[in-house]
XYZ file of C-alpha atoms in Angstrom:
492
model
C -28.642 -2.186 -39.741
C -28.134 -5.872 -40.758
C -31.149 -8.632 -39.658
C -30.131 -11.978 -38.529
C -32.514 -14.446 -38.350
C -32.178 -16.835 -36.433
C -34.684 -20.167 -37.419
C -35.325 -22.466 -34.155
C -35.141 -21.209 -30.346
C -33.968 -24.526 -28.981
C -30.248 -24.885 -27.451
C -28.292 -23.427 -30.661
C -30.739 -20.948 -31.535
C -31.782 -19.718 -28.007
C -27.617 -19.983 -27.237
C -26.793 -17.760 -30.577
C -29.197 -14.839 -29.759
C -28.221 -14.590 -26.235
C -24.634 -14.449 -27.047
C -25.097 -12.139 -29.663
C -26.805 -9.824 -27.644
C -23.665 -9.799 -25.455
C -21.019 -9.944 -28.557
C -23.436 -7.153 -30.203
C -24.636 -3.859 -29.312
C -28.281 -2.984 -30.376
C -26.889 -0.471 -33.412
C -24.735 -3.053 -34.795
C -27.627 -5.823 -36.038
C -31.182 -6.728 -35.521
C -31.485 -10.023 -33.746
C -34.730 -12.474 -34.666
C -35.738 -15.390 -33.345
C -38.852 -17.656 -34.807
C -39.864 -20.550 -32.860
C -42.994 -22.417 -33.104
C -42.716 -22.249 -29.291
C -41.743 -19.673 -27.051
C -39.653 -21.818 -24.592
C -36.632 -23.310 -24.980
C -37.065 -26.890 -23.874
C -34.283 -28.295 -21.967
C -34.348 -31.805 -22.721
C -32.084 -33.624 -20.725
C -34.687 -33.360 -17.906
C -36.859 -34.814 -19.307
C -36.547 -38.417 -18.206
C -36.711 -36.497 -14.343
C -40.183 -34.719 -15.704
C -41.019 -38.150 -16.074
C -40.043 -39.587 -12.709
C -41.602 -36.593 -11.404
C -38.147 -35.044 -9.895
C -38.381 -31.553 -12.193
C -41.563 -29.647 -12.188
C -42.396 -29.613 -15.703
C -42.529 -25.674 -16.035
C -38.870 -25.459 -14.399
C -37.288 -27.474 -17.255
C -37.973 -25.168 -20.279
C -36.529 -21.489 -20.306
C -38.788 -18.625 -21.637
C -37.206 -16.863 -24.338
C -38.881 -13.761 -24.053
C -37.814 -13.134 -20.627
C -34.190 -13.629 -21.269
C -33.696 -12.482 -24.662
C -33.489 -8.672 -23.726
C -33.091 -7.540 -27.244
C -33.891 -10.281 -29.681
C -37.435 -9.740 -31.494
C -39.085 -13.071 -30.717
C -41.816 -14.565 -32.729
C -43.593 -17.422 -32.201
C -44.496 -18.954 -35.568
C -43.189 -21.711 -37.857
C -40.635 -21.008 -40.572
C -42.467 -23.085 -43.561
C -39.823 -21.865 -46.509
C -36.152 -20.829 -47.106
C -35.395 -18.628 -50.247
C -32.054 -17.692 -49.506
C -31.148 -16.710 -53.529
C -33.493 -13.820 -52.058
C -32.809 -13.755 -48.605
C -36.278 -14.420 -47.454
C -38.195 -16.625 -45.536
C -41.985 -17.899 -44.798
C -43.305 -17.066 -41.543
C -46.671 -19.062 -41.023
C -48.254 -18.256 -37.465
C -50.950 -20.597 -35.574
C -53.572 -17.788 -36.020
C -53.351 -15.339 -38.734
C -52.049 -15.013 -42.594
C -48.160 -16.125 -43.394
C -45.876 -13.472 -44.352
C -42.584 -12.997 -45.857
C -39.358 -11.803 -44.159
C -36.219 -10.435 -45.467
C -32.725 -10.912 -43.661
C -29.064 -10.127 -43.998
C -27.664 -12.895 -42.209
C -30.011 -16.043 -41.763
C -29.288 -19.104 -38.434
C -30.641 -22.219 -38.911
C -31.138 -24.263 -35.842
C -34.134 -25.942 -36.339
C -33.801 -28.821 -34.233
C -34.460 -32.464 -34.775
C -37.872 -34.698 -34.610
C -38.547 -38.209 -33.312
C -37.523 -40.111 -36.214
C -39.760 -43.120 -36.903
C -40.114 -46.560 -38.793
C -43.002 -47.768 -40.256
C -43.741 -50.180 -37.543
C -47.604 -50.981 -37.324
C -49.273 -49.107 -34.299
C -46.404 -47.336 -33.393
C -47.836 -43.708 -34.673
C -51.235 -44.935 -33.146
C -49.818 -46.125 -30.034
C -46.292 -44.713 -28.983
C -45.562 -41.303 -27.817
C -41.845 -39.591 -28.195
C -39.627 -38.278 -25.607
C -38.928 -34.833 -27.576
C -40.883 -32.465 -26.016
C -42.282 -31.175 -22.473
C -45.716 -31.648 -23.212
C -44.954 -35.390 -23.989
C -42.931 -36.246 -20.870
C -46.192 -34.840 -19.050
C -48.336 -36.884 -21.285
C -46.275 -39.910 -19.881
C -45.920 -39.119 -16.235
C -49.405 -38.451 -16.052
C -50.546 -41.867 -17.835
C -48.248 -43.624 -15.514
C -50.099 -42.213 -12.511
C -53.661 -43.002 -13.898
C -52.780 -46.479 -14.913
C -51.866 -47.064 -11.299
C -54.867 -45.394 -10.217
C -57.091 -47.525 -12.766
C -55.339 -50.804 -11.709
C -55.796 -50.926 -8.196
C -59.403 -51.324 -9.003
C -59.024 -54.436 -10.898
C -58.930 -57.428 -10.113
C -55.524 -59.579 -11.354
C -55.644 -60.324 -14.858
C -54.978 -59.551 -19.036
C -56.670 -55.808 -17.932
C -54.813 -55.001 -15.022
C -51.789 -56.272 -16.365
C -51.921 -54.419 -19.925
C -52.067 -51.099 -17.369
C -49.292 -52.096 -15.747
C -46.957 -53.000 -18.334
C -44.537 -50.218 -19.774
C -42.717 -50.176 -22.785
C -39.412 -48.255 -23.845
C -38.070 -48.605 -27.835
C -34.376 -47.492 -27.895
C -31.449 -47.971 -25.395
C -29.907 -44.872 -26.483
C -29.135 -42.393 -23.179
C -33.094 -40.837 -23.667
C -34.326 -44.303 -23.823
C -32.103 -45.554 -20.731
C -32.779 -42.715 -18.976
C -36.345 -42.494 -19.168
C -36.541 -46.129 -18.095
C -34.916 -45.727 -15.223
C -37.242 -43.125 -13.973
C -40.273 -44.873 -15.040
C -39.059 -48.092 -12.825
C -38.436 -45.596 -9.644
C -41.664 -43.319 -10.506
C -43.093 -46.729 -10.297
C -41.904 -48.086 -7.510
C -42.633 -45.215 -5.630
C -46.491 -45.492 -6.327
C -46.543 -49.206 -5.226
C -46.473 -47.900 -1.162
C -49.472 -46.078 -2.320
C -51.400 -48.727 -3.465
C -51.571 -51.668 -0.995
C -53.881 -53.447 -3.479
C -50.397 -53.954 -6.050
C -47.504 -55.568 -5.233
C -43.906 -55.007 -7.250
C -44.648 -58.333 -8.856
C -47.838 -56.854 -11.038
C -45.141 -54.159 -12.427
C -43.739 -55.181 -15.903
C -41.209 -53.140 -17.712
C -39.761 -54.020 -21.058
C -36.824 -52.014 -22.919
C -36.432 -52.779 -26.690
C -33.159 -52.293 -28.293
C -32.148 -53.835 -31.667
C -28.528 -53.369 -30.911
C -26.297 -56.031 -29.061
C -25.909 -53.319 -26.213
C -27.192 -50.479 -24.962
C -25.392 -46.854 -24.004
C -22.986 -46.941 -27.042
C -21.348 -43.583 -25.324
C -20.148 -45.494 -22.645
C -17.515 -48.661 -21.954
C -19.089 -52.222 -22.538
C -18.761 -52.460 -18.897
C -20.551 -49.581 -17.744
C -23.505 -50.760 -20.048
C -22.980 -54.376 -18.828
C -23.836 -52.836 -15.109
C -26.623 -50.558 -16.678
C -28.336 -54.245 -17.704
C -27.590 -55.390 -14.049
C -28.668 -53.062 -12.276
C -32.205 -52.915 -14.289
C -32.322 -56.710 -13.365
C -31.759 -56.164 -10.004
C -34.940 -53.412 -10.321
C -37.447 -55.760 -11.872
C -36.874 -54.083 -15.608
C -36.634 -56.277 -18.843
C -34.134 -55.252 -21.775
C -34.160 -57.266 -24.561
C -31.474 -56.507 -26.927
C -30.551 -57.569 -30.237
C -34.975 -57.347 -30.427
C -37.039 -55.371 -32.862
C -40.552 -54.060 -32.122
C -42.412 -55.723 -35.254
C -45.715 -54.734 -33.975
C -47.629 -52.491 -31.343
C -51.086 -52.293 -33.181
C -53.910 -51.491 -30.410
C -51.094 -51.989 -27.831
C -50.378 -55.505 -28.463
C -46.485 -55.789 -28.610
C -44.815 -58.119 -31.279
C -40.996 -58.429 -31.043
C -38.902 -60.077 -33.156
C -37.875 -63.539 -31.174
C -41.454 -64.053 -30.889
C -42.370 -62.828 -27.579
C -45.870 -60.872 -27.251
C -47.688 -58.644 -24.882
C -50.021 -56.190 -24.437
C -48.861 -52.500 -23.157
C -50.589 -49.391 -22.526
C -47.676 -47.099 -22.372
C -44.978 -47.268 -25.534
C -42.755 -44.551 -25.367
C -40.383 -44.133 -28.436
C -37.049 -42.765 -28.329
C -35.119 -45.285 -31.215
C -33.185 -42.063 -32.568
C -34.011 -37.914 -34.208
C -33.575 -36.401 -37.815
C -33.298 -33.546 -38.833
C -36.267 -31.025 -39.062
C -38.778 -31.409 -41.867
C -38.772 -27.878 -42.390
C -35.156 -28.116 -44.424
C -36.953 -29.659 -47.579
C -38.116 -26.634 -48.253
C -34.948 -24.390 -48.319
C -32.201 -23.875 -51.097
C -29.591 -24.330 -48.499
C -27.535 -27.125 -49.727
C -27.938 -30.273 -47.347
C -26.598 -33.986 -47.017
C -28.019 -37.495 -48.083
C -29.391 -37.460 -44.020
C -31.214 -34.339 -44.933
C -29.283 -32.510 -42.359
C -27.798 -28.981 -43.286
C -24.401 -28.883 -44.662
C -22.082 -26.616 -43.089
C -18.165 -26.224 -42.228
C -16.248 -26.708 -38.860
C -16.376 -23.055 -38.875
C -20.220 -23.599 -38.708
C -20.776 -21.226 -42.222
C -23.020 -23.149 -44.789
C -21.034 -24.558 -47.821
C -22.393 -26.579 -50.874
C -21.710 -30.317 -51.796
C -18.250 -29.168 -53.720
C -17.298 -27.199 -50.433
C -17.474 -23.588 -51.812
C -19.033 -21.237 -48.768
C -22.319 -20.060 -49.065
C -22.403 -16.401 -47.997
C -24.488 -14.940 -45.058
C -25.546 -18.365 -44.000
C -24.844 -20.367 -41.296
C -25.835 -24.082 -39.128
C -25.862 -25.738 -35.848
C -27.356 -27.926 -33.730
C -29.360 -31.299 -34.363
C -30.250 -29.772 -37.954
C -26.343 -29.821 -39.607
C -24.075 -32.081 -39.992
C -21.174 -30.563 -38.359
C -17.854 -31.994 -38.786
C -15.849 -33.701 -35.511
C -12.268 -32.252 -35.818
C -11.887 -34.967 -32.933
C -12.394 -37.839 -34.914
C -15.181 -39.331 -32.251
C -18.303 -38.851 -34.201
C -20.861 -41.379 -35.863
C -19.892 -40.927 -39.289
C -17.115 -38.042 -39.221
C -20.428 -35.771 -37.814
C -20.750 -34.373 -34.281
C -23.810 -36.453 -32.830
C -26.976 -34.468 -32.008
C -26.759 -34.163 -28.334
C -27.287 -31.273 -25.854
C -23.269 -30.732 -25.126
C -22.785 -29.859 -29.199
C -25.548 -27.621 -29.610
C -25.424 -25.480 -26.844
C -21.283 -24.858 -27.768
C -22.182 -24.732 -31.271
C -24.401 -21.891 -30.349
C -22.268 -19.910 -27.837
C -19.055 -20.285 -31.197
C -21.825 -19.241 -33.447
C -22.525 -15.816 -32.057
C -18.815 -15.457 -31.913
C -18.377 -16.009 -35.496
C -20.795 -14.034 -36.411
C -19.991 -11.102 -34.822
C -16.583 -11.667 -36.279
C -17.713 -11.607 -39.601
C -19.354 -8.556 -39.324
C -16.257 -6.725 -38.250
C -14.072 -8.644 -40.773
C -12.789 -10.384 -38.511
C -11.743 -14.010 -38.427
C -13.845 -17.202 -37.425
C -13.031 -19.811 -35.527
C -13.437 -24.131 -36.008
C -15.768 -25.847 -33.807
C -14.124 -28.391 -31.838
C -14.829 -30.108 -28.519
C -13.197 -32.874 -26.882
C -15.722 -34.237 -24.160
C -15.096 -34.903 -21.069
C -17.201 -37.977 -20.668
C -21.078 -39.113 -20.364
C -23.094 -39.205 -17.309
C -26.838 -40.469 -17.049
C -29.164 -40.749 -14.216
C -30.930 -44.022 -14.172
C -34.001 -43.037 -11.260
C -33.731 -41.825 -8.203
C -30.183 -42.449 -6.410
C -29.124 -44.482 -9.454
C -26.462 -43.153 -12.305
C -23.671 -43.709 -14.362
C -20.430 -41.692 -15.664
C -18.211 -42.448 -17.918
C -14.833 -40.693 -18.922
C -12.252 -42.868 -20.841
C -11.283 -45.661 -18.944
C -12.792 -44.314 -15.166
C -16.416 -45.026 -14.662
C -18.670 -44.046 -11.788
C -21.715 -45.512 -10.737
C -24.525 -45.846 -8.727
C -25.491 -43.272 -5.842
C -21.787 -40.746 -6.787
C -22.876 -41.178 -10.325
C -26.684 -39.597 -9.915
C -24.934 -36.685 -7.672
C -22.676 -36.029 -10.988
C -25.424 -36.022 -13.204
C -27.794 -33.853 -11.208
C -24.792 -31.385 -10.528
C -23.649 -31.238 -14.056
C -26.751 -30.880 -15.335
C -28.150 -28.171 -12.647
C -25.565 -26.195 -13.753
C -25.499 -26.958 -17.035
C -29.720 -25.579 -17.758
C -28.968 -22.160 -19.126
C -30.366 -18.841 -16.830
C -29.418 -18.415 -12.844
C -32.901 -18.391 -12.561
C -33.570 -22.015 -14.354
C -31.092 -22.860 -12.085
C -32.190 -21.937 -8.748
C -35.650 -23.403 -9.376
C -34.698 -26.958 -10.560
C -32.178 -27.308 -7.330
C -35.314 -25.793 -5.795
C -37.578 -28.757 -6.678
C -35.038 -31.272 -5.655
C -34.165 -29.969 -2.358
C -37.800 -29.865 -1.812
C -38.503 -33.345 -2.987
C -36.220 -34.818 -0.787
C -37.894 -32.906 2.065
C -41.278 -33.320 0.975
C -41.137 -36.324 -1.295
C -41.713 -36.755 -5.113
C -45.167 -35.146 -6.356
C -47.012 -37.920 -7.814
C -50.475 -36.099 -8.473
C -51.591 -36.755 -12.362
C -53.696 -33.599 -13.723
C -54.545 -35.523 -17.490
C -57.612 -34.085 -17.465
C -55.788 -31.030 -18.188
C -56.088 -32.800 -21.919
C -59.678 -32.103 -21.875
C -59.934 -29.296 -19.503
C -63.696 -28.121 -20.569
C -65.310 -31.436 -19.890
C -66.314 -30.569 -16.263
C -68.000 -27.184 -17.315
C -69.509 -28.820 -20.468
C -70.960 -31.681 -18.318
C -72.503 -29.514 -16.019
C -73.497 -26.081 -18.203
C -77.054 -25.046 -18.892
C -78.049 -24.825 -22.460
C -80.372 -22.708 -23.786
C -83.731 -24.825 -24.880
C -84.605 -24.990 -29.021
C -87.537 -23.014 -30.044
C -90.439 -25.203 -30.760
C -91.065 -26.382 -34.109
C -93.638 -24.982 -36.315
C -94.931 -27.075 -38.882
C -95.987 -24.740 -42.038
C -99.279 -25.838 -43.775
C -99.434 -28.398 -46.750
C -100.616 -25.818 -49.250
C -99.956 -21.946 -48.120
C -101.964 -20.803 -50.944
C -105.129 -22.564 -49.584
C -107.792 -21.008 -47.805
C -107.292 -21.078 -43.806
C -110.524 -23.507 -41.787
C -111.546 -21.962 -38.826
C -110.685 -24.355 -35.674
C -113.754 -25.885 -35.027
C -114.784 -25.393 -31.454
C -114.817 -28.709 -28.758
C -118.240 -28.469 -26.654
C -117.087 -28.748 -22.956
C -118.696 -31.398 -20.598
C -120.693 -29.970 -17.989
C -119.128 -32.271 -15.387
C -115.103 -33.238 -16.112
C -114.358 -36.714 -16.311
C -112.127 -38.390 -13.579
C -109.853 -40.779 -13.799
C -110.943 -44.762 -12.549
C -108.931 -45.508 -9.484
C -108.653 -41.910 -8.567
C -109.265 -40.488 -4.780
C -113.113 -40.733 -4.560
C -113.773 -42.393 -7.859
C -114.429 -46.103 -7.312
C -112.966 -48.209 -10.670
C -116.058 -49.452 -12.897
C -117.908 -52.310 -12.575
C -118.308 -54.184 -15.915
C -121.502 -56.076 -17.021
C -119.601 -59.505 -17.759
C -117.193 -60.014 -14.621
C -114.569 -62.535 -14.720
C -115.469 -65.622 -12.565
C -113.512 -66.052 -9.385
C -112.127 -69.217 -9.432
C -113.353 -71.903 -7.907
C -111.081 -73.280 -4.160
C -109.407 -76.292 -4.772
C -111.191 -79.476 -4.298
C -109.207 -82.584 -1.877
């Protein structure tokens, strides 16, 4: 029975095993998935982790639970050797092995990609994971908490100041649910007014939202103005070291919150692989979604997809001839990928990836959003219903589903959550303060020369009567031969 292995759990990879498991029966091919993680992590909630509108646990998908038949392992893939169809499986805890496969997936994902900017890898956290959207909602919350104990000034304003990097949809999104997360804790806080709030977006672009019409990213700008929120485009961030921002046309401040989302690559993990890949470092494959060299000749049992290849846009839309790594490609990458393969295991034929999309919708905070498709654009409160209905249905599992339409009929009930738990970074510091310890034995102190002869202790006579201490009850204090003299009153 042939092994596909399937490299990466996130939309492609989780997508391709769950399809296969429909497209295959459990005697036609062993399904495996490795993942670092054991959740897929759906990422276009993040931005609403952030504003606090998704409970963080309802915006990733278990892949054990829903993977019926796939083996799932949760461990890195650290080496490709497909000349011998093998890989390097490296686990947190334990020693790395080797696995064999037939047929090998890779859809490894993408990382925060970076510039050597000073302080930003001190400083800045991404926007590419759960944990970090957590990270951010929670710092938000305690920097509130922290500043409405301070009086006005460099300290409470450095707590109050946030900073985005990118005006790409993660970065514009995220902002926009920082300002209304924000806002939100100001009725909280009599002590701060909306004035002490400072938000800055950083873009080194003339514009922001390149998805969408110069228009609808003209009203983006607006409607941030409107909100109290800074973008300054055509700007660089030449500096964030200890939190002290340095942009480009000179302007400085300090910022305890920079959170980075100026663009992805491809995974590391590719530069050590024989797969063939391109000058970005991303995975080389056909429209057909089969790995091919740099000449264009096939290279068998191997395929790509998601944020990790370079797929080719039969529409002619993409940055670069290249679908561009976004949630809409991967996950229909994914669901043509278990297709294809299936079909090549029959002898069957496989079929080009194409999509022609519809348009872009983003949700810029609570009641805010805006859709674009051609030359029709939505925005405002219509435009936030289209993105949270697209993207409630879009979250893969009925059961994702029901729990994320689940937190926001609740939250518009109930209100937002706005509790921070970042002590849940340190969790043993409460039982650590507070433990007993055992006490240290007592020191012994060996003797200067062991071979000498041992002295007996010599024995102490005891006074017949035990002294008492001067000033004691019953002990008057003693009365010295050579008194000081009192001195004398003072004369008129």
């Amino acid at each position: 029975m042939p092994r596909i292995l399937i490299v990466g759990g996130g939309y492609a990879g989780f997508y391709t095993a769950w399809k296969l498991e429909k497209w295959l029966s459990a005697k036609d091919a062993e399904i495996v998935v490795v993942d670092p993680l054991s959740y897929l992590t759906y990422q276009p909630f993040l931005p609403e982790v952030v504003g606090g509108a998704v409970e963080a646990r309802h915006a990733v998908v278990d892949q054990r639970k829903h993977l019926k038949r796939a083996r799932v392992i949760t461990a890195k893939v650290t080496g490709i050797d497909h000349a011998s169809k093998t890989v390097d499986i490296t686990p947190e805890v334990g020693e790395p092995w080797k696995m064999t496969y037939d047929q090998i997936v890779v859809t490894a994902g993408s990382v925060s990609r970076t510039f050597p900017i000073p302080g930003v890898a001190d400083e800045a956290i991404g926007l590419k994971t759960i944990e970090e959207a957590v990270a951010i909602r929670d710092r938000i919350v305690r920097n509130f908490e922290l500043a409405a104990n301070l009086p006005a000034g460099p300290a409470r304003d450095r707590l109050l100041t946030f900073v985005v990097v990118g005006g790409g949809f993660a970065g514009i999104e995220v902002f926009g649910e920082m300002r209304s997360l924000a806002s939100a804790l100001l009725a909280r806080y009599p002590q701060l007014t909306f004035e002490d709030t400072h938000f800055h977006l950083i873009e080194a672009m003339g514009r922001i939202m390149p998805e969408v019409s110069l228009p609808t990213s003209q009203w983006v700008l607006k409607n941030y103005a409107e909100r109290g929120a800074n973008v300054h485009l055509d700007t660089q961030l030449k500096d964030a070291t200890g939190g002290v921002i340095q942009l480009s046309t000179g302007e400085s401040f300090e910022s305890d919150v920079i959170v980075w989302t100026a663009g992805v690559m491809a995974s590391p993990m590719l530069r050590n692989t024989d797969l063939p890949t391109e000058e970005r470092g991303r995975l080389r494959v056909k429209a057909d979604l089969r790995v091919v060299t740099a000449e264009g000749e096939i290279v068998p049992d191997a395929w790509g997809a998601g944020d990790v290849s370079a797929v080719p846009d039969l529409t002619g839309k993409g940055v670069g001839g290249m679908c561009v790594p976004n949630a809409q490609h991967a996950v229909r990458q994914g669901k043509l990928l278990a297709k294809n393969i299936a079909a090549s295991l029959r002898g069957e034929g496989v079929k080009e990836y194409r999509h022609d999309s519809l348009g872009a919708v983003a949700g810029l905070g609570l009641y805010e959003g805006a859709f674009q498709s051609g030359r029709i654009a939505v925005k405002g409160f219509p435009a936030w219903v289209m993105h949270r209905g697209y993207h409630g249905l879009a979250i893969p599992t009925w059961e994702r589903k029901i729990r994320v339409v689940g937190n926001w009929v609740l939250n518009f009930v109930l209100g937002r959550d706005m509790v921070q738990l970042i002590a849940r970074e340190q969790p043993r510091v409460a039982f650590e303060t507070f433990a007993s310890r055992p006490k240290p034995p007592a020191a012994v102190v060996p003797d200067a020369d062991p071979a000498a002869p041992k002295r007996a202790p010599r024995a102490r006579k005891k006074p017949d009567v035990e002294p008492e201490l001067p000033g004691a009850k019953g002990v008057e204090a003693p009365v010295y031969a050579n008194p000081a003299p009192e001195p004398e009153p003072a004369k008129n």
